[in-house]
PDB file of C-alpha atoms in Angstrom:
ATOM      1  CA  MET A  29     -52.994 -36.275  95.565  1.00  0.00           C
ATOM      2  CA  PRO A  30     -50.207 -34.481  95.908  1.00  0.00           C
ATOM      3  CA  GLU A  31     -46.665 -36.507  96.966  1.00  0.00           C
ATOM      4  CA  LEU A  32     -44.492 -35.946  99.782  1.00  0.00           C
ATOM      5  CA  PRO A  33     -42.764 -32.955  98.615  1.00  0.00           C
ATOM      6  CA  GLU A  34     -45.185 -30.812  97.973  1.00  0.00           C
ATOM      7  CA  LEU A  35     -47.174 -31.791 101.125  1.00  0.00           C
ATOM      8  CA  ASP A  36     -43.152 -30.589 103.142  1.00  0.00           C
ATOM      9  CA  ALA A  37     -43.444 -27.751 100.999  1.00  0.00           C
ATOM     10  CA  VAL A  38     -47.224 -26.806 101.917  1.00  0.00           C
ATOM     11  CA  VAL A  39     -46.279 -27.225 105.788  1.00  0.00           C
ATOM     12  CA  GLY A  40     -43.627 -25.542 105.308  1.00  0.00           C
ATOM     13  CA  LEU A  41     -45.408 -22.365 104.213  1.00  0.00           C
ATOM     14  CA  LEU A  42     -48.452 -22.719 106.309  1.00  0.00           C
ATOM     15  CA  ARG A  43     -45.902 -22.538 108.981  1.00  0.00           C
ATOM     16  CA  GLY A  44     -44.850 -19.154 108.039  1.00  0.00           C
ATOM     17  CA  ARG A  45     -48.076 -17.625 107.497  1.00  0.00           C
ATOM     18  CA  THR A  46     -50.084 -19.027 110.367  1.00  0.00           C
ATOM     19  CA  VAL A  47     -48.392 -20.012 113.551  1.00  0.00           C
ATOM     20  CA  GLY A  48     -48.491 -16.982 116.086  1.00  0.00           C
ATOM     21  CA  ARG A  49     -51.784 -15.741 114.412  1.00  0.00           C
ATOM     22  CA  ARG A  50     -54.810 -15.967 116.237  1.00  0.00           C
ATOM     23  CA  VAL A  51     -58.239 -17.523 114.012  1.00  0.00           C
ATOM     24  CA  SER A  52     -60.940 -15.088 113.649  1.00  0.00           C
ATOM     25  CA  ARG A  53     -63.050 -17.763 112.031  1.00  0.00           C
ATOM     26  CA  PHE A  54     -63.604 -20.619 110.767  1.00  0.00           C
ATOM     27  CA  ASP A  55     -66.264 -20.711 107.595  1.00  0.00           C
ATOM     28  CA  ILE A  56     -66.826 -24.578 106.020  1.00  0.00           C
ATOM     29  CA  VAL A  57     -67.628 -23.850 102.322  1.00  0.00           C
ATOM     30  CA  ALA A  58     -68.302 -27.563 101.219  1.00  0.00           C
ATOM     31  CA  PHE A  59     -70.832 -29.215 103.086  1.00  0.00           C
ATOM     32  CA  SER A  60     -68.282 -32.587 102.400  1.00  0.00           C
ATOM     33  CA  VAL A  61     -65.165 -31.581 104.001  1.00  0.00           C
ATOM     34  CA  LEU A  62     -66.964 -31.208 107.473  1.00  0.00           C
ATOM     35  CA  LYS A  63     -66.569 -34.317 109.526  1.00  0.00           C
ATOM     36  CA  THR A  64     -67.934 -35.222 113.097  1.00  0.00           C
ATOM     37  CA  ALA A  65     -65.648 -34.254 115.814  1.00  0.00           C
ATOM     38  CA  GLU A  66     -65.942 -33.163 119.710  1.00  0.00           C
ATOM     39  CA  PRO A  67     -64.919 -30.325 119.902  1.00  0.00           C
ATOM     40  CA  PRO A  68     -66.585 -28.833 116.957  1.00  0.00           C
ATOM     41  CA  HIS A  69     -64.456 -26.932 114.236  1.00  0.00           C
ATOM     42  CA  GLU A  70     -65.800 -23.469 115.764  1.00  0.00           C
ATOM     43  CA  SER A  71     -64.414 -24.204 119.283  1.00  0.00           C
ATOM     44  CA  LEU A  72     -60.636 -22.929 116.471  1.00  0.00           C
ATOM     45  CA  VAL A  73     -61.727 -19.678 117.043  1.00  0.00           C
ATOM     46  CA  GLY A  74     -60.204 -16.684 119.207  1.00  0.00           C
ATOM     47  CA  ARG A  75     -57.423 -19.838 119.834  1.00  0.00           C
ATOM     48  CA  THR A  76     -53.905 -19.535 118.154  1.00  0.00           C
ATOM     49  CA  VAL A  77     -51.989 -21.399 115.680  1.00  0.00           C
ATOM     50  CA  THR A  78     -49.100 -23.212 117.399  1.00  0.00           C
ATOM     51  CA  SER A  79     -47.832 -25.137 114.589  1.00  0.00           C
ATOM     52  CA  VAL A  80     -48.381 -26.955 111.552  1.00  0.00           C
ATOM     53  CA  THR A  81     -46.933 -30.286 110.547  1.00  0.00           C
ATOM     54  CA  ARG A  82     -47.700 -33.202 108.603  1.00  0.00           C
ATOM     55  CA  ARG A  83     -48.662 -36.761 109.646  1.00  0.00           C
ATOM     56  CA  GLY A  84     -48.654 -39.165 106.616  1.00  0.00           C
ATOM     57  CA  LYS A  85     -50.831 -37.634 103.951  1.00  0.00           C
ATOM     58  CA  PHE A  86     -52.771 -35.280 106.384  1.00  0.00           C
ATOM     59  CA  LEU A  87     -52.042 -31.890 107.156  1.00  0.00           C
ATOM     60  CA  LEU A  88     -52.403 -31.240 110.991  1.00  0.00           C
ATOM     61  CA  LEU A  89     -52.730 -26.816 112.250  1.00  0.00           C
ATOM     62  CA  GLU A  90     -52.514 -27.579 115.925  1.00  0.00           C
ATOM     63  CA  VAL A  91     -55.077 -24.686 117.727  1.00  0.00           C
ATOM     64  CA  ASP A  92     -53.822 -24.089 121.218  1.00  0.00           C
ATOM     65  CA  GLY A  93     -54.125 -28.084 121.418  1.00  0.00           C
ATOM     66  CA  ARG A  94     -57.003 -28.776 119.201  1.00  0.00           C
ATOM     67  CA  TYR A  95     -56.431 -29.572 115.990  1.00  0.00           C
ATOM     68  CA  ALA A  96     -57.711 -29.168 112.397  1.00  0.00           C
ATOM     69  CA  VAL A  97     -56.609 -31.818 109.793  1.00  0.00           C
ATOM     70  CA  VAL A  98     -56.887 -31.274 106.470  1.00  0.00           C
ATOM     71  CA  HIS A  99     -56.233 -34.270 103.775  1.00  0.00           C
ATOM     72  CA  LEU A 100     -55.728 -32.258 100.094  1.00  0.00           C
ATOM     73  CA  ALA A 101     -57.511 -35.515  98.337  1.00  0.00           C
ATOM     74  CA  LEU A 102     -57.403 -35.820  94.057  1.00  0.00           C
ATOM     75  CA  ALA A 103     -57.047 -31.925  92.985  1.00  0.00           C
ATOM     76  CA  GLY A 104     -56.139 -30.325  96.395  1.00  0.00           C
ATOM     77  CA  TRP A 105     -54.594 -27.603  97.219  1.00  0.00           C
ATOM     78  CA  VAL A 106     -53.425 -24.353  99.583  1.00  0.00           C
ATOM     79  CA  LYS A 107     -54.065 -20.682  99.244  1.00  0.00           C
ATOM     80  CA  THR A 108     -53.182 -18.027 101.713  1.00  0.00           C
ATOM     81  CA  GLY A 109     -53.760 -14.515 101.443  1.00  0.00           C
ATOM     82  CA  ASP A 110     -54.421 -10.997 102.836  1.00  0.00           C
ATOM     83  CA  ALA A 111     -58.188 -10.109 104.137  1.00  0.00           C
ATOM     84  CA  ALA A 112     -58.877  -7.932 101.443  1.00  0.00           C
ATOM     85  CA  LEU A 113     -57.519 -11.658  98.924  1.00  0.00           C
ATOM     86  CA  ALA A 114     -60.469 -13.323 100.825  1.00  0.00           C
ATOM     87  CA  LYS A 115     -63.124 -10.836 101.083  1.00  0.00           C
ATOM     88  CA  ARG A 116     -62.217 -10.291  96.612  1.00  0.00           C
ATOM     89  CA  ALA A 117     -62.463 -14.494  96.570  1.00  0.00           C
ATOM     90  CA  SER A 118     -65.271 -16.658  95.160  1.00  0.00           C
ATOM     91  CA  SER A 119     -67.661 -18.759  96.816  1.00  0.00           C
ATOM     92  CA  SER A 120     -66.673 -21.459  93.387  1.00  0.00           C
ATOM     93  CA  GLY A 121     -64.944 -23.252  92.246  1.00  0.00           C
ATOM     94  CA  PRO A 122     -63.307 -26.464  94.481  1.00  0.00           C
ATOM     95  CA  LEU A 123     -62.958 -24.026  98.683  1.00  0.00           C
ATOM     96  CA  ALA A 124     -63.591 -26.602 101.089  1.00  0.00           C
ATOM     97  CA  PHE A 125     -63.108 -24.089 103.869  1.00  0.00           C
ATOM     98  CA  ARG A 126     -61.490 -20.560 104.927  1.00  0.00           C
ATOM     99  CA  LEU A 127     -59.459 -19.731 107.491  1.00  0.00           C
ATOM    100  CA  PRO A 128     -59.596 -16.337 108.224  1.00  0.00           C
ATOM    101  CA  PHE A 129     -57.333 -14.214 110.701  1.00  0.00           C
ATOM    102  CA  HIS A 130     -57.592 -11.360 113.227  1.00  0.00           C
ATOM    103  CA  ALA A 131     -55.731  -8.409 111.935  1.00  0.00           C
ATOM    104  CA  GLY A 132     -52.150  -7.773 113.087  1.00  0.00           C
ATOM    105  CA  THR A 133     -51.914 -11.555 114.296  1.00  0.00           C
TER     106      THR A 133
END
């Protein structure tokens, strides 16, 4: 499980790459990642990421007043990249979800 210094580094990385960007899709890749929530995860689509913080070992992505809460578990990691990279990414491996953004935003 990543320790707090690693999580702080991930928060900094995600802030720089996601804040101010508008979510184009929320793709669940591993069924185990999906938890019952109201409003559902699809409600983040079309909204803009306003902040990325950490609460304990959970990462919180605030998306226009709604939250995506992520726990990296034992071998968790975050991968960021442009649209071309996302299209080439394989669905195999320990991938939980994809959160692509609109181009230019």
